[in-house]
Coordinates of C-alpha atoms in Angstrom, one line a residue:
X1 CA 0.0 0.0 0.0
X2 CA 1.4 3.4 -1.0
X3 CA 2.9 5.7 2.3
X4 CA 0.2 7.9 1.8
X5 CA -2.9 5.5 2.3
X6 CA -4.3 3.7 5.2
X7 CA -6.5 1.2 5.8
X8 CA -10.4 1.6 6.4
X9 CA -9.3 -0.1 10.0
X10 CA -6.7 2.4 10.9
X11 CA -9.0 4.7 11.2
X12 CA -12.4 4.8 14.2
X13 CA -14.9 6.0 11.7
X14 CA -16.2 3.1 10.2
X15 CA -19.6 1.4 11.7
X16 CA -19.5 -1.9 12.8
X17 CA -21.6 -3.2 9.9
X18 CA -19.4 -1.3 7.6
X19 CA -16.3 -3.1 9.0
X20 CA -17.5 -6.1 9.4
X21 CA -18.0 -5.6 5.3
X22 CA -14.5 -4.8 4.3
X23 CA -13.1 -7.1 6.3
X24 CA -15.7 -9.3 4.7
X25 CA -17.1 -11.0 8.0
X26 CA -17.9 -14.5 6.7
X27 CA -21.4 -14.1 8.8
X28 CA -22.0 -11.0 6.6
X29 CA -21.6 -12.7 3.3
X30 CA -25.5 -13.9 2.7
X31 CA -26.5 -9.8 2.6
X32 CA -24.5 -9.3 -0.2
X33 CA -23.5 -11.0 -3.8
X34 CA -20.1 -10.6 -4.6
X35 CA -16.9 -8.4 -2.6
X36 CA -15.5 -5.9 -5.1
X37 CA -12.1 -7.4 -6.2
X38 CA -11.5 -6.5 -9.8
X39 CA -11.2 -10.5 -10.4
X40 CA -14.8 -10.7 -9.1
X41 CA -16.2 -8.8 -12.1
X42 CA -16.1 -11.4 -14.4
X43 CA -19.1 -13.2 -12.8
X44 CA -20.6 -10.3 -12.2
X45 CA -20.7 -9.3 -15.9
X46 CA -21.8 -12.8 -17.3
X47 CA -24.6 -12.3 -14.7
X48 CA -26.0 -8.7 -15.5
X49 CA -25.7 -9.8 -19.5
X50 CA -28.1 -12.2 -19.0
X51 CA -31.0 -9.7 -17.1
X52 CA -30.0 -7.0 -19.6
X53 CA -31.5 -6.1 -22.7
X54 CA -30.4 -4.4 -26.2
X55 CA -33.8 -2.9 -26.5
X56 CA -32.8 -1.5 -22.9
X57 CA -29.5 0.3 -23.8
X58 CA -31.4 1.6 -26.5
X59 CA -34.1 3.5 -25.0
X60 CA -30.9 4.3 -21.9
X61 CA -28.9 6.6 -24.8
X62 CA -31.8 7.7 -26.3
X63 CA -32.7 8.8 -22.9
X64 CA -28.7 10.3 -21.7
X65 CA -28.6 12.2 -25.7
X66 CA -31.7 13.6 -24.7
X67 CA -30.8 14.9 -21.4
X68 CA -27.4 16.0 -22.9
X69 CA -29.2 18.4 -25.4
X70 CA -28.2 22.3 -25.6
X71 CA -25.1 20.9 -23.7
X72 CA -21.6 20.5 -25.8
X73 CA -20.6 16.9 -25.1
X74 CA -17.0 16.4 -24.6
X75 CA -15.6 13.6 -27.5
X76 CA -15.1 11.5 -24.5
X77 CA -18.8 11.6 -23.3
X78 CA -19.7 10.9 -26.8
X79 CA -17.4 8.1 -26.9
X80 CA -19.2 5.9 -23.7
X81 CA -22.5 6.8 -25.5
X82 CA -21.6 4.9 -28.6
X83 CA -20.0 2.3 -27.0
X84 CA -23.6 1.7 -24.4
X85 CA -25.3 0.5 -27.4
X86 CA -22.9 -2.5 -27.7
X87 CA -23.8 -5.7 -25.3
X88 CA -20.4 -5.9 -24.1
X89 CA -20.3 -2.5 -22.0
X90 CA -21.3 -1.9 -18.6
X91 CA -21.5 0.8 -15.9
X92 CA -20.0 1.6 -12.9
X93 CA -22.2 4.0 -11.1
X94 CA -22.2 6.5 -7.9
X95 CA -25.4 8.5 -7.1
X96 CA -25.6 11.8 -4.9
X97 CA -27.9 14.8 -3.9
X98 CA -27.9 17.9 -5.8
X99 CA -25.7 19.9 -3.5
X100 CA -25.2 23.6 -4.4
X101 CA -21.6 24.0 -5.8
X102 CA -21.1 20.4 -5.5
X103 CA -21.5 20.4 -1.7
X104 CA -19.3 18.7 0.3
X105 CA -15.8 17.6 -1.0
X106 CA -17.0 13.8 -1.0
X107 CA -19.0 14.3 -3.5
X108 CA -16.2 14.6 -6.2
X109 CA -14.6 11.6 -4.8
X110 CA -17.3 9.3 -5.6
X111 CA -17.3 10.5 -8.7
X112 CA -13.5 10.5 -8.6
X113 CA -13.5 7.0 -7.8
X114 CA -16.3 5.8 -10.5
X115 CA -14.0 7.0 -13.1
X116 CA -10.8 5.8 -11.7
X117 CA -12.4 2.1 -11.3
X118 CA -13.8 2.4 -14.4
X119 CA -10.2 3.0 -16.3
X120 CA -9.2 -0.2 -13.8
X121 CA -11.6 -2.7 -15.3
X122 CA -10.9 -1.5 -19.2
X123 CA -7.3 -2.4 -18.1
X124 CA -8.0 -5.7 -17.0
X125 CA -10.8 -6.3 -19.0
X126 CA -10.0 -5.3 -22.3
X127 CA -13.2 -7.4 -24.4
X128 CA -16.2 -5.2 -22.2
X129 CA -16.1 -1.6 -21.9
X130 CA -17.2 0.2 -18.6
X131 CA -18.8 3.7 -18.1
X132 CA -18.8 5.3 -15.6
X133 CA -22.2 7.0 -14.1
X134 CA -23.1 9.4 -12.1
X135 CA -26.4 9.5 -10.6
X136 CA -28.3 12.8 -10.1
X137 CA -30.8 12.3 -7.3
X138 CA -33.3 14.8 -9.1
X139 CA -36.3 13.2 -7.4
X140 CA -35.1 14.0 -3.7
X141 CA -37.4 16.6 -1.7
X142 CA -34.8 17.3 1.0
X143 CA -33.9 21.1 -0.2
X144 CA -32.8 22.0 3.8
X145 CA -30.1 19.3 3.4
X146 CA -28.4 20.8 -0.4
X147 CA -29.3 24.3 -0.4
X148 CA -25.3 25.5 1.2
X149 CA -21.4 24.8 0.6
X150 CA -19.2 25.7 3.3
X151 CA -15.8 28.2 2.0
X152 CA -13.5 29.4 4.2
X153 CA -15.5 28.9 7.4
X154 CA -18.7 30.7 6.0
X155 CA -21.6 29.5 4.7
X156 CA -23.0 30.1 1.4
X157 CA -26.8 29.3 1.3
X158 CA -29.6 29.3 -1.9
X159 CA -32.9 30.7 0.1
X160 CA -36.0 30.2 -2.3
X161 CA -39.3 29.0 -1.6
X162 CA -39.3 24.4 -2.3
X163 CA -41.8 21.7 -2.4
X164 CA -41.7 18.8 -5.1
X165 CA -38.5 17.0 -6.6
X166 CA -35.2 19.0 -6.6
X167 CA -34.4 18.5 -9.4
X168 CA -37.4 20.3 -11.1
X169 CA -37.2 23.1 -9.3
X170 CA -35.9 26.9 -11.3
X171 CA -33.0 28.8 -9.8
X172 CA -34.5 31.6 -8.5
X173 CA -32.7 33.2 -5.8
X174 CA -29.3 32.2 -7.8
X175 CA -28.0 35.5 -8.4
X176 CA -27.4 36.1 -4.7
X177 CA -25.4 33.2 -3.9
X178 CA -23.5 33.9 -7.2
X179 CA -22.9 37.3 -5.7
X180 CA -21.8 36.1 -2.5
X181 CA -19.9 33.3 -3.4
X182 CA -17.7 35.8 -5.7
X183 CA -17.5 38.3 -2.9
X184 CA -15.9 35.0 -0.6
X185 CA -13.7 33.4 -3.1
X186 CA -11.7 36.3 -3.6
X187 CA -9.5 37.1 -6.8
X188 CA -6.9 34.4 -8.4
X189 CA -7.0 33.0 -11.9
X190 CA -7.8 29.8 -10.8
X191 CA -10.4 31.1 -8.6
X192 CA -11.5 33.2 -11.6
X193 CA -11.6 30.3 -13.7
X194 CA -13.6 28.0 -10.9
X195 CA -16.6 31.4 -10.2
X196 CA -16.6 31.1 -14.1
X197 CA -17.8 27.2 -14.6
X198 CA -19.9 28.0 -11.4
X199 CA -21.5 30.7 -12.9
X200 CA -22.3 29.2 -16.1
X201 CA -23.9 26.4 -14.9
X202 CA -26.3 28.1 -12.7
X203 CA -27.3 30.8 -15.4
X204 CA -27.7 28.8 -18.4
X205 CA -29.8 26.5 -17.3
X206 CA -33.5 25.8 -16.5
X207 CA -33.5 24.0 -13.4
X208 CA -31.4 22.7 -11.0
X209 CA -31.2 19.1 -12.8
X210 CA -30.0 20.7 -15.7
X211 CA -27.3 23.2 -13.8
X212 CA -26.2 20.1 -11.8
X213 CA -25.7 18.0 -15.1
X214 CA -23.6 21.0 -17.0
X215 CA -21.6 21.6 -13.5
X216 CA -20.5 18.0 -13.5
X217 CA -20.1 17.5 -17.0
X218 CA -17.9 20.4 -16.9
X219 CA -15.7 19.1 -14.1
X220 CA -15.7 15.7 -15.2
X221 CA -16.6 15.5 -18.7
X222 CA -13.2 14.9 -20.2
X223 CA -12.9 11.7 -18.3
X224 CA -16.2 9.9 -20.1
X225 CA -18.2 10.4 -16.7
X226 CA -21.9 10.1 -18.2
X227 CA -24.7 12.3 -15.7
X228 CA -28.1 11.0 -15.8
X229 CA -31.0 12.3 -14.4
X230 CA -33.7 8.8 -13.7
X231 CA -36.4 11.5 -13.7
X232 CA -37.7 10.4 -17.0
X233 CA -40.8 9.3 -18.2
X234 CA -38.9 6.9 -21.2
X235 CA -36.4 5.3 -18.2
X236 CA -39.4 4.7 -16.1
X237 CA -41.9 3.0 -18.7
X238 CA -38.5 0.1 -18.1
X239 CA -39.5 0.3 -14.4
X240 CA -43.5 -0.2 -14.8
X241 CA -43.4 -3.9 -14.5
X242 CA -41.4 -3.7 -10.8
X243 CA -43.8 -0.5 -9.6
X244 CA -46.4 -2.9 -10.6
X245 CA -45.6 -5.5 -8.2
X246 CA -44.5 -3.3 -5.6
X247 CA -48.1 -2.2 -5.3
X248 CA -49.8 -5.0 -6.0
X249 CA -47.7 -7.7 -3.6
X250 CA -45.7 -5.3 -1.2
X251 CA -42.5 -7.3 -2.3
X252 CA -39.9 -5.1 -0.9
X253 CA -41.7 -4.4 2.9
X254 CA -41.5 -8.1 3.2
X255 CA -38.1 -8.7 1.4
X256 CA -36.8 -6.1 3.6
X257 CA -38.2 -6.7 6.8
X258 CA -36.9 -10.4 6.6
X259 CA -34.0 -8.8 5.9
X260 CA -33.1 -6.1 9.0
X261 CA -34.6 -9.3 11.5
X262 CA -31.6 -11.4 9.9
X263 CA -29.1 -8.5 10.4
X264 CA -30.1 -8.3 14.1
X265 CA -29.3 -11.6 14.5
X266 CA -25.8 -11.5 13.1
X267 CA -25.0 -8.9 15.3
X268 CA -26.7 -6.6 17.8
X269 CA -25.0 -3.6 17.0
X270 CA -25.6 -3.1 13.5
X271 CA -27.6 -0.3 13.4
X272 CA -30.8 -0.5 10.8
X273 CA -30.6 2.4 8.5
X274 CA -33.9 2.7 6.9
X275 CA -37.3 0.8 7.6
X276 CA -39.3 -0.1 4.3
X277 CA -43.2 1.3 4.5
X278 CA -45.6 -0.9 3.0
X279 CA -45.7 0.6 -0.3
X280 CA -42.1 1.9 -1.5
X281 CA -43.2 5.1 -4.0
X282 CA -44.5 8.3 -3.8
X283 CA -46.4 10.3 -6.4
X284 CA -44.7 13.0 -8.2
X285 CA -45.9 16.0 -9.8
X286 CA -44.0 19.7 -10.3
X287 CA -45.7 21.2 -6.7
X288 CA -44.4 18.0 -4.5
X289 CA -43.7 14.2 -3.6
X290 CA -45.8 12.8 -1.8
X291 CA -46.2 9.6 -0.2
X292 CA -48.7 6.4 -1.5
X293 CA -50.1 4.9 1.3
X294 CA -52.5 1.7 1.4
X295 CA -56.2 3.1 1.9
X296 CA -59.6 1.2 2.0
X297 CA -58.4 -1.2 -0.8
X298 CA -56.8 1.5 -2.9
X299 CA -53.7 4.1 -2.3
X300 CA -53.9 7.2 -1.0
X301 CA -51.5 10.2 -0.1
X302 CA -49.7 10.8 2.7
X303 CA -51.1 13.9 3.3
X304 CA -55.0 13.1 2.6
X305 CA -55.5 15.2 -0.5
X306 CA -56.0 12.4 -3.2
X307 CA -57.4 9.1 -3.3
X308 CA -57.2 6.5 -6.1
X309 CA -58.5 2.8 -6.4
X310 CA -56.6 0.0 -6.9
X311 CA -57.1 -0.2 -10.6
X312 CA -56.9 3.6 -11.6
X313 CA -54.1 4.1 -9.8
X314 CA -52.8 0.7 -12.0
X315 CA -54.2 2.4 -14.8
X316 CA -52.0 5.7 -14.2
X317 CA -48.9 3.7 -13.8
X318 CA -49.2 2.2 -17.3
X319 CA -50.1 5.7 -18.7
X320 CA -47.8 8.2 -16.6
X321 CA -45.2 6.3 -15.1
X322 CA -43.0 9.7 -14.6
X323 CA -46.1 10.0 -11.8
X324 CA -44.2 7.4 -10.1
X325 CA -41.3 7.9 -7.7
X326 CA -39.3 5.0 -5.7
X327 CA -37.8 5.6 -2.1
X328 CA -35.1 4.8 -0.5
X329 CA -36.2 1.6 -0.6
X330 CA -36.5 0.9 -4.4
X331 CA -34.2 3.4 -5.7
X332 CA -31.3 1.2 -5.4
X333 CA -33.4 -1.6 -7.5
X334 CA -34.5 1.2 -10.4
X335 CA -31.2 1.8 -11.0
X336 CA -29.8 -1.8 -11.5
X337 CA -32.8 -2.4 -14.2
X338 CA -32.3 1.1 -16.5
X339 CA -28.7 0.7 -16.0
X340 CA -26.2 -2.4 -17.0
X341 CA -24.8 -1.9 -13.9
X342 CA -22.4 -4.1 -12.1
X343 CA -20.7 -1.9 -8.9
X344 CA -22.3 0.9 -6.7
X345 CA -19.7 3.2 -5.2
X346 CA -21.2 4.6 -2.1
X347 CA -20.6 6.1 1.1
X348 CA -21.0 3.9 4.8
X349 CA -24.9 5.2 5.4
X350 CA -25.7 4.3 1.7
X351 CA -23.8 0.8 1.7
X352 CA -25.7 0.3 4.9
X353 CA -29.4 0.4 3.2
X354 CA -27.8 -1.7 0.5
X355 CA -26.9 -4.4 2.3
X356 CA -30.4 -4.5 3.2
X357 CA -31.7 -5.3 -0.3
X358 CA -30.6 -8.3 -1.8
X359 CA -33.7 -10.5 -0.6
X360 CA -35.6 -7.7 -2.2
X361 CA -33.7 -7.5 -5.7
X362 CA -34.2 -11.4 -5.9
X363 CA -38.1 -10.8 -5.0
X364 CA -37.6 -8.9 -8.4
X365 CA -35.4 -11.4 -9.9
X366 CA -32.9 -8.2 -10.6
X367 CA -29.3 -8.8 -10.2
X368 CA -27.5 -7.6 -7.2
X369 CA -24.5 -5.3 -8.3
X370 CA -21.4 -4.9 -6.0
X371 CA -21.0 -2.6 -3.3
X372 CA -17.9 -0.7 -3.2
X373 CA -17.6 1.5 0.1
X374 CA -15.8 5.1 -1.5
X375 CA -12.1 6.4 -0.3
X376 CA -11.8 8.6 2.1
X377 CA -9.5 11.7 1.0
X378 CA -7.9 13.8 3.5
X379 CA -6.2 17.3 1.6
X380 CA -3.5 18.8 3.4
X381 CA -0.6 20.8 2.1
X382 CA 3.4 19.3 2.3
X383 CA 4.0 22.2 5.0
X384 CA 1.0 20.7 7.2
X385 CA 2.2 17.1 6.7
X386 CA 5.8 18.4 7.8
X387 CA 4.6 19.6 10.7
X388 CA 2.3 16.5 11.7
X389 CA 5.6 14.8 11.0
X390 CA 7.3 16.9 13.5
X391 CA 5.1 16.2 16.3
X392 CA 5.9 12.6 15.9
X393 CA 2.3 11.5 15.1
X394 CA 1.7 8.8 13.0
X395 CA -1.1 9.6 9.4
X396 CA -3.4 7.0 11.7
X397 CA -3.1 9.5 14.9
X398 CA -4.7 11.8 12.4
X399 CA -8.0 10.3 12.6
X400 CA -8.3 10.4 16.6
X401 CA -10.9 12.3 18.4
X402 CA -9.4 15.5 19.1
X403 CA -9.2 15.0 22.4
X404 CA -8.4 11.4 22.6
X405 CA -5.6 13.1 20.2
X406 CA -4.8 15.3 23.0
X407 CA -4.2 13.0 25.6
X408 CA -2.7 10.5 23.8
X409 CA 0.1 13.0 22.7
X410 CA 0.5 14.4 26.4
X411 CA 1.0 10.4 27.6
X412 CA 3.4 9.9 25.2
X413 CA 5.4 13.3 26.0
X414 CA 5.2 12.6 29.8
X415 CA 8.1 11.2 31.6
X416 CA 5.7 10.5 34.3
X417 CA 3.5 7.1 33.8
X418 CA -0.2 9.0 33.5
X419 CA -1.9 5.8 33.0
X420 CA -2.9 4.4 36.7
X421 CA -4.4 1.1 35.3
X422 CA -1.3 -1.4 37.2
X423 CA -2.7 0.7 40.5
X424 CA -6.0 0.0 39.7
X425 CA -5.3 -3.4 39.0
X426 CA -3.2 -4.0 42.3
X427 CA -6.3 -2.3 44.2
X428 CA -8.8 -4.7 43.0
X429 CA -6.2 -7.5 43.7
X430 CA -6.0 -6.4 46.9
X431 CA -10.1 -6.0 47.6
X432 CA -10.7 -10.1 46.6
X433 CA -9.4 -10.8 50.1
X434 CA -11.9 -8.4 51.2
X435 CA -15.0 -9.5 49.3
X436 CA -14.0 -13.0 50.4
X437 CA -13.9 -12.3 54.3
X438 CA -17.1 -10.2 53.4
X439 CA -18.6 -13.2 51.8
X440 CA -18.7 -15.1 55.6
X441 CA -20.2 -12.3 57.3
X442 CA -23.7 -10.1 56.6
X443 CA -25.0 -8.3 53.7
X444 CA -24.1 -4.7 55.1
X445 CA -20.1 -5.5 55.3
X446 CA -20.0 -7.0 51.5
X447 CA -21.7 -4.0 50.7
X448 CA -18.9 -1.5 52.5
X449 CA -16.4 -3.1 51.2
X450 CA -17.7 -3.0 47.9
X451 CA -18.2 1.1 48.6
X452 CA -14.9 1.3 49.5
X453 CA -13.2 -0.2 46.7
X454 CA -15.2 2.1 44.3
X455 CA -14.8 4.8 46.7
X456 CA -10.6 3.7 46.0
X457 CA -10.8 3.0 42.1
X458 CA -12.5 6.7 41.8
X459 CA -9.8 8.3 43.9
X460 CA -7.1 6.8 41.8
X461 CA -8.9 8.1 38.4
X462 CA -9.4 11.2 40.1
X463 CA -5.5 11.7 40.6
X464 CA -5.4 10.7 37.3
X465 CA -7.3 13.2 35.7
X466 CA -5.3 15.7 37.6
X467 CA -2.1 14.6 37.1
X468 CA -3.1 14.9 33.5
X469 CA -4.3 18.5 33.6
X470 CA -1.3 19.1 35.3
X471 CA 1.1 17.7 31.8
X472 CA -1.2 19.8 29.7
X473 CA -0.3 23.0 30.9
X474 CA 3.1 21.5 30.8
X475 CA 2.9 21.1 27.2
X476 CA 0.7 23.9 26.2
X477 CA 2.3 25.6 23.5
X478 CA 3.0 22.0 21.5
X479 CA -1.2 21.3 22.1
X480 CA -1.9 24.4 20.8
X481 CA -0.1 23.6 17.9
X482 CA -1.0 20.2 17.4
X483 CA -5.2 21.0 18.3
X484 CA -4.7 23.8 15.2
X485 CA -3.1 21.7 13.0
X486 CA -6.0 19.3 13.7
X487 CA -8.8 21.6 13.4
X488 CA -7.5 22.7 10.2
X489 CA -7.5 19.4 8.6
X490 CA -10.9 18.5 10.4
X491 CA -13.2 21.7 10.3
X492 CA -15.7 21.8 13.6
X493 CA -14.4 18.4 14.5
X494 CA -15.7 16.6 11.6
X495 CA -14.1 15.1 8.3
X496 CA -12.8 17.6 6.3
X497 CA -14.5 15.9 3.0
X498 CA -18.0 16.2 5.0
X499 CA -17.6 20.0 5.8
X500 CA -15.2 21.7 2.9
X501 CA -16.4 22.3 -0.5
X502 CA -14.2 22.3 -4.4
X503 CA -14.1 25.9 -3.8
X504 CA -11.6 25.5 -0.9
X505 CA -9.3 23.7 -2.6
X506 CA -9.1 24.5 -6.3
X507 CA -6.4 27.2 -6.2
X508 CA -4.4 24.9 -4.1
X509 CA -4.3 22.5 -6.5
X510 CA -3.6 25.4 -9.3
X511 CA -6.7 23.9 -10.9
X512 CA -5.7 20.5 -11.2
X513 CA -7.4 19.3 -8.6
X514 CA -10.2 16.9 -10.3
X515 CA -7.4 15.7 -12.2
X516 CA -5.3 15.0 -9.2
X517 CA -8.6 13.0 -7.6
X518 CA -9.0 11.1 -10.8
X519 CA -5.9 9.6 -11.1
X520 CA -5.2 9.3 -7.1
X521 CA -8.9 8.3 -5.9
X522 CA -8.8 3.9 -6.3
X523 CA -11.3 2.7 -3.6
X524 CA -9.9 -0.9 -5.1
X525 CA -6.4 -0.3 -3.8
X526 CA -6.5 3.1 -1.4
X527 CA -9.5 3.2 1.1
X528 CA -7.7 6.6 2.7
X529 CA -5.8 9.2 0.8
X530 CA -3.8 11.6 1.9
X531 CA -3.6 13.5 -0.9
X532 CA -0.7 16.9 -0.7
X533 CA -1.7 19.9 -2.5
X534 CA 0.3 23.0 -2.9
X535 CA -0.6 25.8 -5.4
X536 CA 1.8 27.6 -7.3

């Protein structure tokens, strides 16, 4: 592994589920089909051509050359269109919100690393082609969680009135971010050339689907990344038969359901990140998405204000799919029938839900792609990474708690032992004497003695504590150093890729920065980058 990786394990941030995965927990093995090693994609490809049709790929491109109208395709882009056609290409795909500005720096790496893998498997599988995909979640309704980017510790924020799909929804209110967002990234031909592709994409375009998919395609065009939008009346006349079923048998509550009791049972801590509803799909029209419940024999809304029976509403699907809208639940399995997909590359909450699906695809006798949990990328410049270096921390001691950091560095810079656990251990040593002579006598004395030995452990954490303190101030100046350095690399406490946004990083880079992330971000060999930047 190169110096400037680390394992997934090095680090505290991964769930138990999520590490039982990529440390692929035998236990774990019936919730998913196949581990992502590139020699695993062989089977995986002979199984998706058997589910996947030409007629399919056909109405797909029709579909992606549509969407890409009014938009100059890179020869690239073109490229993976023309080869889509052919039986022997496939997709590799990642799917994300439509963040303002791109949101959060993760974002680019799952993109980053779809592209990346991609180039991978034409390497080593030089008969298929593979394409990668980007996934614009146009349907979402969550505006509160993609209206902001964080830049330079301030946030920039779209304020408009929402309701309905995102993705539909015009950019009014655009100019002022764009005015703000100038005013905050400050002069710079980098930056100049950064506000520039920001600024067209927001102005020339009708919605916030469309400003997303020229944004992206700008950034990441050159590469072959294809942007899709799955709000699309053509892509979901392909998904009729399985809305069909989902209202008619319920498939995925019960698949699901079935599965999360399983889970349990493998191991109490997992934590269940969605729970399917009985019906998996809400309507959709341009004023808001709203939830189908099960009413009186027929579906209803969520929120009361329409009712359809059974049949009409059966009737609509056949005749207005685009009415129709898939959840969390069934968005995972839309995508594996319009696409011939054979990897998702997703973050831990999203590989979490997926791992509770397979039961559900084979209720819909769709093939289960492979999960690929995405890198993690940590940017720091080669002055910060000196300076880490100088402290004597290890890249793993990066990815403390900041003040597990803390104390860890003060223990190790002590010359006095800070860690009372031999005392501790002597004490309690000591006390089984006691407990035993307190065993012969009454109630009350087992129970003094047993006071007093927690009345003795407390006193010795309590020295400890202070003699702590005490090392801190000892060490000040090198904790303030070391707690800045930290805070810079992880904004508010958090992962810098969760809080930071392109717009923070693209004049380090001197503008190469998606280029740097293309080549660098390999979730199939590097789980954690460290990746140096230094501008000009």
């Amino acid at each position: 592994m190169p110096s400037d990786c680390l394992s997934f394990t090095e680090t505290s941030f991964l769930s138990p589920l999520l590490k039982d995965y990529v440390t692929q927990k035998k236990e774990l093995q019936p919730f998913y089909n196949r581990y992502p090693e590139i020699e695993s994609f062989q089977a995986q490809i002979a199984e998706k051509s058997n589910s996947y049709s030409r007629s399919s790929r056909a109405i797909l491109v029709d579909e992606i050359r549509r969407q890409y109208t009014g938009l100059q395709k890179t020869e690239a882009v073109e490229e993976q269109l023309q080869k889509l056609l052919e039986c022997n290409a496939f997709t590799v795909t990642t799917g994300h919100q439509l963040n303002l500005g791109t949101g959060p720096l993760y974002f680019l790496y799952k993109i980053s690393a779809a592209i990346n893998m991609s180039q991978k498997l034409n390497e080593r599988y030089p008969d298929q082609h593979f394409v990668p995909v980007y996934w614009m979640a146009t349907e979402d309704h969550d505006f509160e969680e993609i209206n902001f980017f964080h830049l330079g510790g301030q946030k920039i924020q779209w304020n408009r009135p929402f309701g309905g799909a995102v993705g539909r929804m015009d950019l009014s209110g655009m100019e002022e971010v764009l005015i703000g967002l100038k005013h905050l990234l400050g002069p710079g031909k980098h930056n100049t050339a950064l506000l520039q592709i920001i600024e067209e994409a927001y102005t020339d375009s009708p919605n916030l689907a469309s400003a997303t998919r020229h944004l992206v395609h700008t950034l990441f065009g050159e590469y072959g990344l294809v942007v899709l939008d799955a709000d699309s009346a053509a892509l979901k006349t392909l998904f009729v038969p399985a809305m069909r079923q989902e209202l008619e048998q319920q498939s995925s509550y019960e698949a699901v359901t079935a599965t999360n009791e399983a889970l349990k049972q493998v191991h109490s801590e997992y934590k269940i990140q969605v729970n399917p509803r009985e019906c998996n799909l809400f309507y959709l029209t341009d004023q808001k998405r709203e939830r189908l419940v099960q009413d009186n024999g027929g579906f209803a809304l969520a929120d009361g204000s329409q009712y359809f029976k059974k049949d009409a509403l059966l009737q609509e699907l056949e005749e207005h799919p685009e009415r129709f809208s898939p959840n969390v639940m069934l968005r995972p399995l839309y995508q594996e029938v319009i696409l011939p997909n054979l990897c998702y590359i997703g973050g831990g909450g999203e590989l979490a839900y997926w791992l509770q699906l397979r039961a559900s695809f084979e209720s819909f006798h769709v093939p289960f792609p492979m999960l690929q949990l995405r890198s993690t990328v940590l940017i720091w410049s080669a002055k910060q990474a000196a300076n880490w270096e100088k402290l004597g921390l290890s890249r793993a001691d990066l990815f403390k708690k900041r003040e597990e950091l803390v104390n860890f560095f003060v223990r190790r810079e002590s010359a006095l032992p800070l860690d009372f656990s031999d005392q501790k251990n002597l004490l309690v040593e000591q006390f089984k004497a006691l407990h035993l002579l307190a065993d012969q006598t009454d109630a009350s004395f087992r129970g003094a003695v047993a006071a007093q030995e927690r009345k003795q452990i407390k006193g010795l954490e309590h020295l400890e504590k202070r003699m702590l303190k005490a090392q801190k101030k000892k060490h000040k100046d090198q904790i303030e150093r070391l707690t800045e350095l930290h805070e810079s690399l992880f904004p508010n406490g958090s992962l810098q890729e969760r809080f930071d946004n392109i717009t923070s990083h693209y004049h380090t880079s001197s503008g190469q920065l998606i280029d740097r992330l293309v080549k660098r971000v390999n979730p199939l060999e590097c789980q954690v980058l460290l990746l140096t930047l230094d501008a000009d």
